[in-house]
Coordinates of C-alpha atoms in Angstrom, one line a residue:
Chain A
X1 CA -13.0 -8.2 50.9
X2 CA -9.6 -9.5 51.9
X3 CA -10.9 -13.0 52.6
X4 CA -12.6 -13.2 49.2
X5 CA -9.5 -12.1 47.5
X6 CA -7.5 -14.8 49.2
X7 CA -10.2 -17.3 48.2
X8 CA -10.0 -16.1 44.6
X9 CA -6.3 -16.5 44.5
X10 CA -6.5 -20.0 46.1
X11 CA -9.2 -21.0 43.6
X12 CA -7.2 -19.7 40.7
X13 CA -4.1 -21.5 41.9
X14 CA -6.0 -24.8 42.2
X15 CA -7.6 -24.4 38.8
X16 CA -4.2 -23.7 37.2
X17 CA -2.6 -26.6 39.1
X18 CA -5.2 -29.2 37.9
X19 CA -5.1 -28.0 34.3
X20 CA -2.7 -30.7 33.0
X21 CA -5.0 -33.3 34.3
X22 CA -7.8 -32.0 32.1
X23 CA -5.7 -31.0 29.0
X24 CA -4.0 -33.2 26.4
X25 CA -0.2 -33.3 26.2
X26 CA -0.2 -30.8 23.3
X27 CA -2.5 -28.4 25.1
X28 CA -0.3 -28.7 28.2
X29 CA 2.7 -27.7 26.2
X30 CA 0.8 -24.7 24.9
X31 CA 0.1 -23.8 28.6
X32 CA 3.8 -24.0 29.4
X33 CA 4.6 -21.7 26.5
X34 CA 2.0 -19.2 27.7
X35 CA 3.5 -19.2 31.2
X36 CA 7.1 -18.8 29.9
X37 CA 6.2 -16.0 27.4
X38 CA 4.0 -14.2 30.0
X39 CA 7.2 -14.0 32.1
X40 CA 9.0 -12.4 29.1
X41 CA 6.1 -10.0 28.6
X42 CA 6.2 -9.1 32.3
X43 CA 9.9 -8.4 32.2
X44 CA 9.3 -6.0 29.3
X45 CA 6.3 -4.5 31.1
X46 CA 8.3 -3.9 34.2
X47 CA 10.5 -1.4 32.2
X48 CA 7.9 -0.2 29.8
X49 CA 5.0 0.2 32.1
X50 CA 6.7 1.3 35.3
X51 CA 9.9 3.0 34.2
X52 CA 8.6 4.3 30.8
X53 CA 11.4 2.6 28.8
X54 CA 10.1 0.4 26.0
X55 CA 12.7 -2.2 25.1
X56 CA 13.1 -4.2 21.9
X57 CA 16.1 -6.1 23.1
X58 CA 14.5 -8.5 25.6
X59 CA 14.4 -11.4 23.2
X60 CA 18.2 -11.3 23.3
X61 CA 18.3 -11.3 27.1
X62 CA 15.8 -14.2 27.2
X63 CA 17.6 -16.1 24.5
X64 CA 21.1 -15.7 26.0
X65 CA 19.8 -17.4 29.1
X66 CA 18.5 -20.3 27.0
X67 CA 21.8 -20.5 25.1
X68 CA 23.9 -20.6 28.3
X69 CA 21.7 -23.2 29.9
X70 CA 21.8 -25.5 26.9
X71 CA 25.5 -24.9 26.2
X72 CA 26.2 -25.8 29.9
X73 CA 24.2 -29.0 29.9
X74 CA 24.8 -30.3 26.4
X75 CA 28.2 -29.2 25.3
X76 CA 29.9 -29.0 28.7
X77 CA 27.7 -31.9 30.2
X78 CA 27.0 -30.0 33.4
X79 CA 24.0 -30.1 35.6
X80 CA 21.0 -28.4 33.9
X81 CA 20.1 -26.6 37.1
X82 CA 23.6 -25.0 37.3
X83 CA 23.2 -24.2 33.6
X84 CA 19.9 -22.4 34.2
X85 CA 21.4 -20.5 37.1
X86 CA 24.3 -19.5 35.0
X87 CA 21.9 -18.5 32.2
X88 CA 20.0 -16.3 34.6
X89 CA 23.2 -14.7 35.8
X90 CA 24.3 -14.2 32.1
X91 CA 20.9 -12.6 31.3
X92 CA 21.3 -10.2 34.2
X93 CA 24.8 -9.4 33.2
X94 CA 23.7 -8.7 29.6
X95 CA 20.8 -6.6 31.0
X96 CA 23.4 -4.6 33.0
X97 CA 25.4 -4.0 29.9
X98 CA 22.3 -2.9 28.0
X99 CA 21.2 -0.7 30.9
X100 CA 24.6 1.0 31.2
X101 CA 24.5 1.9 27.5
X102 CA 20.9 2.8 27.1
X103 CA 19.2 4.1 30.3
X104 CA 20.4 7.7 29.8
X105 CA 18.1 7.9 26.8
X106 CA 14.4 7.5 26.7
X107 CA 11.5 7.1 24.3
X108 CA 12.3 6.2 20.7
X109 CA 16.0 6.5 21.2
X110 CA 15.9 3.9 24.0
X111 CA 14.0 1.6 21.8
X112 CA 16.5 2.0 19.0
X113 CA 19.5 1.3 21.2
X114 CA 18.0 -1.8 22.8
X115 CA 17.1 -3.0 19.3
X116 CA 20.6 -2.4 18.0
X117 CA 22.1 -4.1 21.1
X118 CA 19.7 -7.1 20.8
X119 CA 20.7 -7.4 17.1
X120 CA 24.4 -7.5 18.0
X121 CA 23.6 -10.5 20.3
X122 CA 21.7 -12.1 17.4
X123 CA 24.6 -11.4 15.0
X124 CA 27.1 -13.0 17.5
X125 CA 24.9 -16.1 18.0
X126 CA 24.6 -16.4 14.2
X127 CA 28.3 -16.1 13.5
X128 CA 30.1 -17.6 16.5
X129 CA 29.9 -21.1 15.0
X130 CA 32.3 -22.8 17.5
X131 CA 30.1 -22.0 20.5
X132 CA 26.6 -21.4 19.3
X133 CA 26.5 -23.8 16.3
X134 CA 25.5 -20.8 14.1
X135 CA 22.3 -21.5 12.2
X136 CA 22.1 -25.1 13.2
X137 CA 21.7 -24.0 16.9
X138 CA 22.3 -26.2 19.9
X139 CA 20.4 -29.2 20.9
X140 CA 20.4 -30.3 24.5
X141 CA 18.8 -33.0 26.6
X142 CA 18.7 -30.8 29.7
X143 CA 15.5 -32.3 31.2
X144 CA 16.0 -34.7 34.0
X145 CA 13.9 -37.9 34.1
X146 CA 11.3 -36.7 36.6
X147 CA 10.4 -33.8 34.2
X148 CA 9.9 -36.1 31.3
X149 CA 6.1 -35.7 31.2
X150 CA 4.6 -32.4 30.1
X151 CA 2.5 -32.3 33.2
X152 CA 5.5 -32.5 35.5
X153 CA 7.2 -29.7 33.5
X154 CA 4.1 -27.7 33.6
X155 CA 3.9 -27.8 37.4
X156 CA 7.6 -26.8 37.7
X157 CA 7.1 -23.9 35.2
X158 CA 3.9 -22.9 37.0
X159 CA 5.6 -22.8 40.4
X160 CA 8.6 -20.8 39.1
X161 CA 6.5 -18.4 37.1
X162 CA 4.2 -17.8 40.1
X163 CA 7.2 -17.1 42.2
X164 CA 8.7 -14.7 39.6
X165 CA 5.4 -12.9 39.2
X166 CA 5.1 -12.5 42.9
X167 CA 8.6 -11.0 42.9
X168 CA 7.8 -8.7 40.1
X169 CA 4.6 -7.6 41.9
X170 CA 6.6 -6.9 45.1
X171 CA 9.1 -4.8 43.1
X172 CA 6.3 -2.8 41.4
X173 CA 4.5 -2.2 44.7
X174 CA 7.7 -1.3 46.6
X175 CA 8.9 2.2 47.2
X176 CA 11.4 1.4 44.4
X177 CA 8.5 0.7 42.0
X178 CA 7.0 4.0 43.0
X179 CA 10.3 5.8 42.3
X180 CA 10.3 4.2 38.9
X181 CA 6.9 5.5 38.1
X182 CA 8.0 8.9 39.3
X183 CA 10.9 8.7 36.8
X184 CA 8.5 7.6 34.1
X185 CA 6.2 10.6 34.7
X186 CA 8.9 13.2 35.2
X187 CA 12.5 12.4 35.3
X188 CA 13.6 16.0 35.9
X189 CA 11.3 16.3 38.9
X190 CA 12.7 13.1 40.4
X191 CA 16.2 14.3 39.9
X192 CA 15.5 17.6 41.6
X193 CA 13.9 15.6 44.5
X194 CA 17.3 14.0 44.9
X195 CA 16.6 10.6 43.3
X196 CA 19.5 9.2 41.3
X197 CA 17.4 8.2 38.3
X198 CA 20.1 6.4 36.3
X199 CA 20.9 4.1 39.2
X200 CA 17.2 3.3 39.7
X201 CA 16.8 2.6 36.0
X202 CA 19.8 0.4 35.8
X203 CA 18.5 -1.6 38.8
X204 CA 15.1 -1.9 37.1
X205 CA 16.7 -3.2 34.0
X206 CA 18.7 -5.8 35.9
X207 CA 15.5 -7.0 37.7
X208 CA 13.8 -7.1 34.3
X209 CA 16.8 -9.1 33.0
X210 CA 16.3 -11.5 36.0
X211 CA 12.7 -12.2 34.9
X212 CA 13.6 -12.6 31.3
X213 CA 16.5 -14.9 32.3
X214 CA 14.3 -17.1 34.4
X215 CA 11.9 -17.3 31.4
X216 CA 14.8 -18.2 29.1
X217 CA 16.1 -20.9 31.5
X218 CA 12.6 -22.4 31.6
X219 CA 12.4 -22.2 27.8
X220 CA 15.7 -24.3 27.7
X221 CA 14.0 -27.0 29.7
X222 CA 10.9 -26.9 27.6
X223 CA 12.3 -26.5 24.1
X224 CA 15.6 -28.4 24.5
X225 CA 16.9 -26.5 21.5
X226 CA 18.1 -23.0 20.8
X227 CA 19.0 -21.3 17.5
X228 CA 19.6 -17.7 16.5
X229 CA 15.8 -17.3 16.0
X230 CA 15.4 -17.5 19.8
X231 CA 17.4 -14.2 20.1
X232 CA 16.2 -12.6 16.9
X233 CA 14.2 -9.4 16.7
X234 CA 11.1 -11.4 16.1
X235 CA 11.5 -12.8 19.7
X236 CA 11.7 -9.3 21.1
X237 CA 8.8 -8.3 19.1
X238 CA 6.7 -11.2 20.3
X239 CA 7.5 -10.3 23.9
X240 CA 6.6 -6.7 23.4
X241 CA 3.4 -7.6 21.6
X242 CA 2.5 -9.8 24.6
X243 CA 3.2 -6.9 27.0
X244 CA 1.3 -4.4 24.9
X245 CA -1.7 -6.5 24.1
X246 CA -2.0 -7.4 27.8
X247 CA -1.8 -3.7 28.6
X248 CA 1.4 -1.8 29.4
X249 CA 1.6 -1.1 33.1
X250 CA -0.7 -3.9 34.2
X251 CA 2.1 -6.5 34.8
X252 CA -0.2 -9.5 35.0
X253 CA -1.9 -8.5 31.7
X254 CA 1.0 -10.3 30.1
X255 CA -0.7 -13.6 31.0
X256 CA -3.7 -12.5 28.9
X257 CA -1.4 -11.3 26.1
X258 CA 0.6 -14.5 26.1
X259 CA -2.5 -16.6 26.1
X260 CA -4.0 -14.7 23.1
X261 CA -0.7 -14.8 21.2
X262 CA 0.3 -18.4 21.8
X263 CA -3.2 -19.7 21.1
X264 CA -3.6 -17.5 18.0
X265 CA -0.2 -18.6 16.7
X266 CA -1.2 -22.3 17.0
X267 CA -4.6 -21.8 15.5
X268 CA -3.3 -19.7 12.6
X269 CA -0.4 -22.0 11.9
X270 CA -3.0 -24.7 11.3
X271 CA -4.4 -22.8 8.4
X272 CA -1.5 -20.9 6.9
X273 CA 2.3 -20.7 7.0
X274 CA 2.0 -16.9 7.1
X275 CA 2.1 -16.5 10.9
X276 CA 4.7 -13.8 10.6
X277 CA 2.4 -11.7 8.5
X278 CA -0.5 -12.2 10.9
X279 CA 1.7 -11.1 13.8
X280 CA 2.8 -8.0 11.8
X281 CA -0.8 -7.1 10.9
X282 CA -1.8 -7.7 14.5
X283 CA 0.9 -5.4 15.6
X284 CA -0.2 -2.7 13.1
X285 CA -3.9 -3.1 14.1
X286 CA -3.0 -2.9 17.8
X287 CA -1.0 0.3 17.3
X288 CA -3.8 2.0 15.4
X289 CA -6.9 0.7 17.3
X290 CA -5.9 -0.5 20.7
X291 CA -2.6 1.0 22.0
X292 CA -3.7 0.5 25.6
X293 CA -4.1 -3.2 25.1
X294 CA -7.0 -5.6 25.4
X295 CA -7.8 -4.8 29.0
X296 CA -7.5 -1.1 28.3
X297 CA -10.0 -1.4 25.4
X298 CA -12.3 -3.3 27.6
X299 CA -12.2 -0.6 30.2
X300 CA -12.9 2.1 27.5
X301 CA -15.7 0.0 26.1
X302 CA -17.4 -0.1 29.6
X303 CA -16.7 3.5 30.2
X304 CA -18.4 4.3 26.9
X305 CA -21.4 2.1 27.7
X306 CA -21.8 3.8 31.1
X307 CA -21.4 7.4 29.8
X308 CA -23.3 6.8 26.7
X309 CA -22.0 7.3 23.2
X310 CA -22.4 11.0 23.5
X311 CA -19.6 11.6 25.9
X312 CA -16.7 9.7 24.6
X313 CA -14.0 8.9 27.1
X314 CA -10.9 10.9 26.7
X315 CA -8.5 9.3 24.3
X316 CA -5.8 7.7 26.5
X317 CA -2.4 8.8 25.6
X318 CA -1.0 5.4 24.8
X319 CA 2.5 4.1 24.1
Chain B
X1 CA 48.2 -6.2 11.6
X2 CA 48.5 -9.2 9.3
X3 CA 45.7 -9.7 6.8
X4 CA 44.8 -6.0 6.6
X5 CA 45.7 -4.8 3.2
X6 CA 44.5 -2.5 0.5
X7 CA 42.0 -5.1 -0.6
X8 CA 40.2 -5.3 2.8
X9 CA 40.3 -1.5 3.2
X10 CA 38.7 -1.1 -0.2
X11 CA 36.1 -3.7 0.8
X12 CA 35.4 -1.6 3.9
X13 CA 35.1 1.6 1.9
X14 CA 32.7 0.1 -0.7
X15 CA 30.6 -1.4 2.1
X16 CA 30.6 2.0 3.8
X17 CA 29.3 3.5 0.6
X18 CA 26.4 1.1 0.5
X19 CA 25.7 1.6 4.2
X20 CA 25.6 5.3 3.6
X21 CA 23.0 4.9 0.9
X22 CA 20.8 3.0 3.3
X23 CA 21.5 4.8 6.5
X24 CA 21.1 8.3 4.9
X25 CA 17.5 7.6 4.2
X26 CA 17.0 6.2 7.7
X27 CA 18.6 9.2 9.4
X28 CA 16.7 11.7 7.3
X29 CA 13.4 10.2 8.2
X30 CA 14.4 9.8 11.8
X31 CA 15.7 13.4 12.0
X32 CA 12.8 15.1 10.3
X33 CA 9.7 13.0 11.0
X34 CA 11.0 11.6 14.4
X35 CA 10.1 8.2 13.0
X36 CA 12.4 5.3 13.6
X37 CA 11.5 3.4 10.4
X38 CA 12.1 -0.2 11.3
X39 CA 10.7 -1.2 8.0
X40 CA 13.8 0.4 6.4
X41 CA 15.5 -3.0 6.1
X42 CA 12.4 -4.5 4.6
X43 CA 12.3 -1.6 2.0
X44 CA 16.0 -2.4 1.2
X45 CA 15.1 -6.1 0.7
X46 CA 12.0 -5.5 -1.4
X47 CA 13.7 -2.9 -3.5
X48 CA 16.6 -5.3 -4.1
X49 CA 14.2 -8.1 -5.1
X50 CA 12.3 -5.8 -7.4
X51 CA 15.5 -4.5 -8.9
X52 CA 16.6 -8.1 -9.5
X53 CA 13.4 -9.0 -11.2
X54 CA 13.3 -5.9 -13.4
X55 CA 17.0 -6.2 -14.3
X56 CA 16.6 -9.8 -15.1
X57 CA 13.7 -9.5 -17.4
X58 CA 14.6 -6.2 -19.1
X59 CA 18.3 -7.0 -19.2
X60 CA 19.1 -3.5 -18.1
X61 CA 20.8 -2.8 -14.8
X62 CA 19.8 0.9 -14.9
X63 CA 16.1 -0.1 -15.3
X64 CA 16.6 -2.4 -12.4
X65 CA 17.7 0.5 -10.3
X66 CA 14.7 2.5 -11.4
X67 CA 12.4 -0.4 -10.6
X68 CA 13.9 -0.8 -7.1
X69 CA 13.6 2.9 -6.4
X70 CA 10.0 3.1 -7.6
X71 CA 8.9 -0.1 -5.7
X72 CA 10.4 1.0 -2.4
X73 CA 9.1 4.6 -2.8
X74 CA 5.6 3.2 -3.6
X75 CA 5.6 1.0 -0.5
X76 CA 6.9 3.9 1.5
X77 CA 4.0 6.0 0.2
X78 CA 1.6 3.3 1.2
X79 CA 3.2 3.0 4.7
X80 CA 3.2 6.7 5.3
X81 CA -0.2 7.7 3.9
X82 CA -2.0 4.4 4.5
X83 CA -0.8 3.6 8.1
X84 CA 1.5 6.0 9.8
X85 CA -0.8 9.0 9.5
X86 CA -3.3 7.3 11.9
X87 CA -0.7 7.3 14.7
X88 CA 1.0 10.6 14.0
X89 CA 2.2 12.3 17.1
X90 CA 2.7 9.1 19.0
X91 CA 6.4 8.3 18.6
X92 CA 6.5 4.8 20.1
X93 CA 3.3 3.7 18.3
X94 CA 4.8 4.8 15.0
X95 CA 8.0 2.8 15.6
X96 CA 6.1 -0.3 16.6
X97 CA 3.8 0.1 13.6
X98 CA 6.8 0.2 11.2
X99 CA 8.0 -2.9 12.9
X100 CA 4.7 -4.7 12.2
X101 CA 5.0 -3.5 8.6
X102 CA 8.5 -4.9 8.4
X103 CA 7.3 -8.3 9.4
X104 CA 4.5 -8.2 6.8
X105 CA 6.8 -7.0 4.0
X106 CA 9.4 -9.6 4.8
X107 CA 6.9 -12.4 4.9
X108 CA 5.4 -11.2 1.6
X109 CA 8.9 -11.2 0.0
X110 CA 9.2 -14.8 1.1
X111 CA 5.9 -15.5 -0.6
X112 CA 6.8 -13.8 -3.9
X113 CA 10.5 -14.6 -4.2
X114 CA 10.9 -17.6 -2.0
X115 CA 13.9 -18.5 0.2
X116 CA 16.5 -18.6 -2.6
X117 CA 19.5 -16.4 -2.8
X118 CA 19.5 -13.9 -5.7
X119 CA 22.2 -11.7 -7.2
X120 CA 21.2 -8.6 -9.2
X121 CA 22.9 -9.1 -12.6
X122 CA 25.8 -6.6 -13.2
X123 CA 26.1 -4.9 -16.6
X124 CA 29.1 -6.1 -18.7
X125 CA 30.6 -2.6 -18.5
X126 CA 31.0 -3.0 -14.7
X127 CA 32.1 -6.6 -14.7
X128 CA 35.6 -7.8 -14.2
X129 CA 38.4 -6.2 -12.2
X130 CA 40.7 -3.3 -12.5
X131 CA 44.3 -3.4 -11.5
X132 CA 46.0 -0.6 -9.5
X133 CA 48.6 -0.4 -6.8
X134 CA 49.3 -4.1 -7.1
X135 CA 45.8 -5.4 -6.5
X136 CA 43.0 -6.6 -8.7
X137 CA 39.8 -5.0 -7.5
X138 CA 36.2 -5.7 -8.7
X139 CA 35.1 -2.8 -11.0
X140 CA 31.5 -3.1 -9.7
X141 CA 32.5 -2.4 -6.1
X142 CA 34.4 0.8 -7.2
X143 CA 31.2 1.8 -8.9
X144 CA 29.3 1.4 -5.6
X145 CA 31.9 3.6 -3.9
X146 CA 31.6 6.3 -6.6
X147 CA 27.8 6.1 -6.4
X148 CA 27.9 6.5 -2.6
X149 CA 30.1 9.6 -3.0
X150 CA 27.8 11.0 -5.7
X151 CA 24.7 10.5 -3.6
X152 CA 26.4 12.1 -0.6
X153 CA 27.4 15.1 -2.6
X154 CA 23.9 15.3 -4.2
X155 CA 22.2 15.0 -0.8
X156 CA 24.6 17.5 0.7
X157 CA 23.9 20.0 -2.0
X158 CA 20.1 19.4 -1.7
X159 CA 20.3 20.0 2.1
X160 CA 22.7 23.0 2.1
X161 CA 22.0 24.8 -1.2
X162 CA 18.3 24.5 -2.0
X163 CA 15.2 26.0 -0.5
X164 CA 13.8 22.5 0.1
X165 CA 17.0 21.5 1.9
X166 CA 16.7 24.6 4.1
X167 CA 13.1 23.7 4.9
X168 CA 14.1 20.1 5.8
X169 CA 17.0 21.3 8.0
X170 CA 14.7 23.8 9.7
X171 CA 12.1 21.1 10.1
X172 CA 14.6 18.9 11.9
X173 CA 15.2 21.6 14.4
X174 CA 11.6 22.8 14.9
X175 CA 8.9 21.6 12.6
X176 CA 6.1 23.5 14.5
X177 CA 7.6 26.9 13.9
X178 CA 8.0 26.1 10.2
X179 CA 4.3 25.1 10.0
X180 CA 3.4 28.3 11.8
X181 CA 5.3 30.3 9.1
X182 CA 2.8 29.1 6.6
X183 CA 4.7 26.3 5.0
X184 CA 3.0 23.0 4.3
X185 CA 5.3 20.9 6.4
X186 CA 3.3 17.8 5.7
X187 CA 4.3 17.8 2.1
X188 CA 8.0 18.1 3.1
X189 CA 7.5 15.3 5.6
X190 CA 6.0 13.0 2.9
X191 CA 8.7 14.0 0.4
X192 CA 11.4 13.1 2.9
X193 CA 9.8 9.8 3.7
X194 CA 9.6 8.9 0.0
X195 CA 13.2 10.0 -0.5
X196 CA 14.3 7.9 2.4
X197 CA 12.4 4.9 1.2
X198 CA 13.7 5.3 -2.4
X199 CA 17.3 5.4 -1.0
X200 CA 16.6 2.1 0.8
X201 CA 15.4 0.6 -2.4
X202 CA 18.4 1.9 -4.4
X203 CA 20.6 0.4 -1.7
X204 CA 18.8 -2.9 -2.1
X205 CA 19.4 -3.1 -5.8
X206 CA 23.0 -1.9 -5.6
X207 CA 23.8 -4.1 -2.6
X208 CA 22.0 -7.0 -4.1
X209 CA 24.5 -7.2 -6.8
X210 CA 27.5 -7.9 -4.5
X211 CA 26.1 -9.0 -1.2
X212 CA 23.2 -11.1 -2.7
X213 CA 19.6 -11.0 -1.5
X214 CA 18.1 -13.6 0.8
X215 CA 15.5 -13.6 3.6
X216 CA 17.3 -12.1 6.6
X217 CA 19.5 -9.7 4.5
X218 CA 17.1 -7.0 5.7
X219 CA 18.0 -7.6 9.4
X220 CA 21.7 -7.5 8.6
X221 CA 21.6 -4.2 6.8
X222 CA 19.2 -2.8 9.4
X223 CA 21.5 -3.6 12.3
X224 CA 24.4 -1.9 10.5
X225 CA 22.3 1.1 9.6
X226 CA 21.2 1.4 13.2
X227 CA 24.8 1.3 14.3
X228 CA 25.6 4.0 11.7
X229 CA 22.8 6.3 12.9
X230 CA 23.6 5.6 16.6
X231 CA 27.2 6.6 15.9
X232 CA 26.5 9.5 13.6
X233 CA 23.6 11.0 15.4
X234 CA 20.0 11.5 14.4
X235 CA 19.2 13.5 11.2
X236 CA 22.8 14.3 10.3
X237 CA 24.0 13.6 6.8
X238 CA 27.6 14.1 7.7
X239 CA 27.1 11.9 10.7
X240 CA 25.7 9.1 8.5
X241 CA 28.7 9.4 6.2
X242 CA 31.2 9.3 9.1
X243 CA 29.3 6.5 10.8
X244 CA 29.1 4.5 7.6
X245 CA 32.9 4.9 7.1
X246 CA 33.6 3.8 10.6
X247 CA 31.2 0.8 10.6
X248 CA 32.2 -0.2 7.1
X249 CA 35.9 -0.2 7.8
X250 CA 35.6 -1.8 11.2
X251 CA 33.4 -4.5 9.8
X252 CA 35.8 -5.4 7.0
X253 CA 38.8 -5.3 9.3
X254 CA 36.9 -7.2 11.9
X255 CA 36.0 -9.9 9.5
X256 CA 39.7 -10.4 8.6
X257 CA 41.1 -10.3 12.1
X258 CA 38.2 -11.9 14.2
X259 CA 36.0 -13.7 11.6
X260 CA 33.6 -15.1 14.2
X261 CA 33.3 -12.0 16.3
X262 CA 33.1 -9.2 13.8
X263 CA 30.0 -7.9 15.5
X264 CA 32.0 -7.2 18.6
X265 CA 34.3 -5.0 16.6
X266 CA 31.4 -2.7 15.6
X267 CA 29.8 -3.0 19.0
X268 CA 32.9 -1.7 20.9
X269 CA 33.1 1.7 19.3
X270 CA 29.4 2.0 19.3
X271 CA 29.3 1.4 23.1
X272 CA 32.2 3.9 23.6
X273 CA 30.4 6.6 21.6
X274 CA 27.2 5.9 23.5
X275 CA 29.0 6.2 26.8
X276 CA 30.4 9.7 26.0
X277 CA 27.9 11.0 23.5
X278 CA 24.5 9.3 23.9
X279 CA 23.1 11.2 21.0
X280 CA 25.9 10.3 18.6
X281 CA 28.8 12.2 17.2
X282 CA 26.7 14.7 15.3
X283 CA 23.4 14.4 17.1
X284 CA 21.6 17.2 18.8
X285 CA 19.0 17.0 21.5
X286 CA 15.5 17.2 20.2

């Protein structure tokens, strides 16, 4: 069992690694986006799935990292790697601020606060012309020469995302992750067991900020451009949609969610300019029909097949 | 401080009046139905556009206001009866659904009205400026201030002095008990949702005459409304009024003193209030 698992991992790794040799440049750039946005989805899922705190401010955390990385390398002419590092630190600092203000609440109120905080970041990026370039955004040539081809960038992004996913998995499986799930299921019980729930939630938020910040830094390398739309609500919505469609609490489901969303966006954009409407309708349909995500629906379908249509599986209490 | 004068204070007050119109609807829906209606900004925008179109073609500002209110309430009805009832009882799913609806409504506005900036035409009676205490101040903005006060008084009387208001207040505290007493709470829910949506539309038409309407105006008004509700507390009319005054004044002073960082000026007090009163000044635990 264990050997077969290792084999599967190795096989999957090799398959992912040779992808750019098989795909066109354009398809490789889609694959890069899938990996980066999967990381954003995971950072949201870490909070939503394991700590029971659904955030709508992660686009801002992700985007702040992108802003800092590009500002450092283009406006200040610093090393892009230092810029990305600073971006990640900035994202974690912002996550800490968000956390300190919001973790005492839960449910809808938490969502509302993170949304408002994220919008404040968006408002600052939009108005602070001398630093962020307002609506024109910032353009940067952050990518060093050896990353000029999309295949090279893909391999770097793959390696970093794999590392970050492993880190996220370790966090989720650790006693700390277990504590978070305890807080999600019953905060009062965890409190009475002597766990300091606020501290755990703040730490979880900062770890989540780390993941989003890494994603934002990679996005700076990939996109080489940042504007207020990178930190806008739509970016947070996209991340949350990825996490939810992949399945909240599955962590790696975000890869599936990101795959579906990025591919769909590119296919739909070929036919119509109304991608935003499609995303909105997708969100509405998902909330009504498949709140447990695609994997969850798949499970339910099989359960239903096994039990027969007569005994419907219990409606899962979704998000 | 330099630059802060009667003019900017009046600007803050009139903006606060508009914010109150929008945030009152938001907080009523949030308080009673437990729905954070993230389509509220979109309802503001679509109401504003509809008000512009009606006022433009009929030549009547009042008809424009009616058109805005009717359009937003109709979309609110569609949203509530057509979509939200399928996810009732699931708070997060409701919020995220309204978010999806906001994306669709915004995009549809872009299809119908395009990316241009519109200004709802002001009737001649409200044009021009009045002079008092040494400043010339636009008459229309004073009208907005008066409208905000009238709506506040109207809503306050509705909530405190009528049977319907008593039911709504009781519903905010404990809707299950109300339903158990034989009152059809779902009708009150629907009515509140429509009232909230209509207020957003009214705000759109009124605000569209001095803030202009453009794609993205919905996000700006939504973030300010969120700040108002976060400061004032869920479901509280007085909280919405106090929050609107605070946000409106801070915003207009902030724009004079730190033009690029006005958002920080609102963010600071919001953070402070959150740190000490996570549920807002007038908020109560659910």
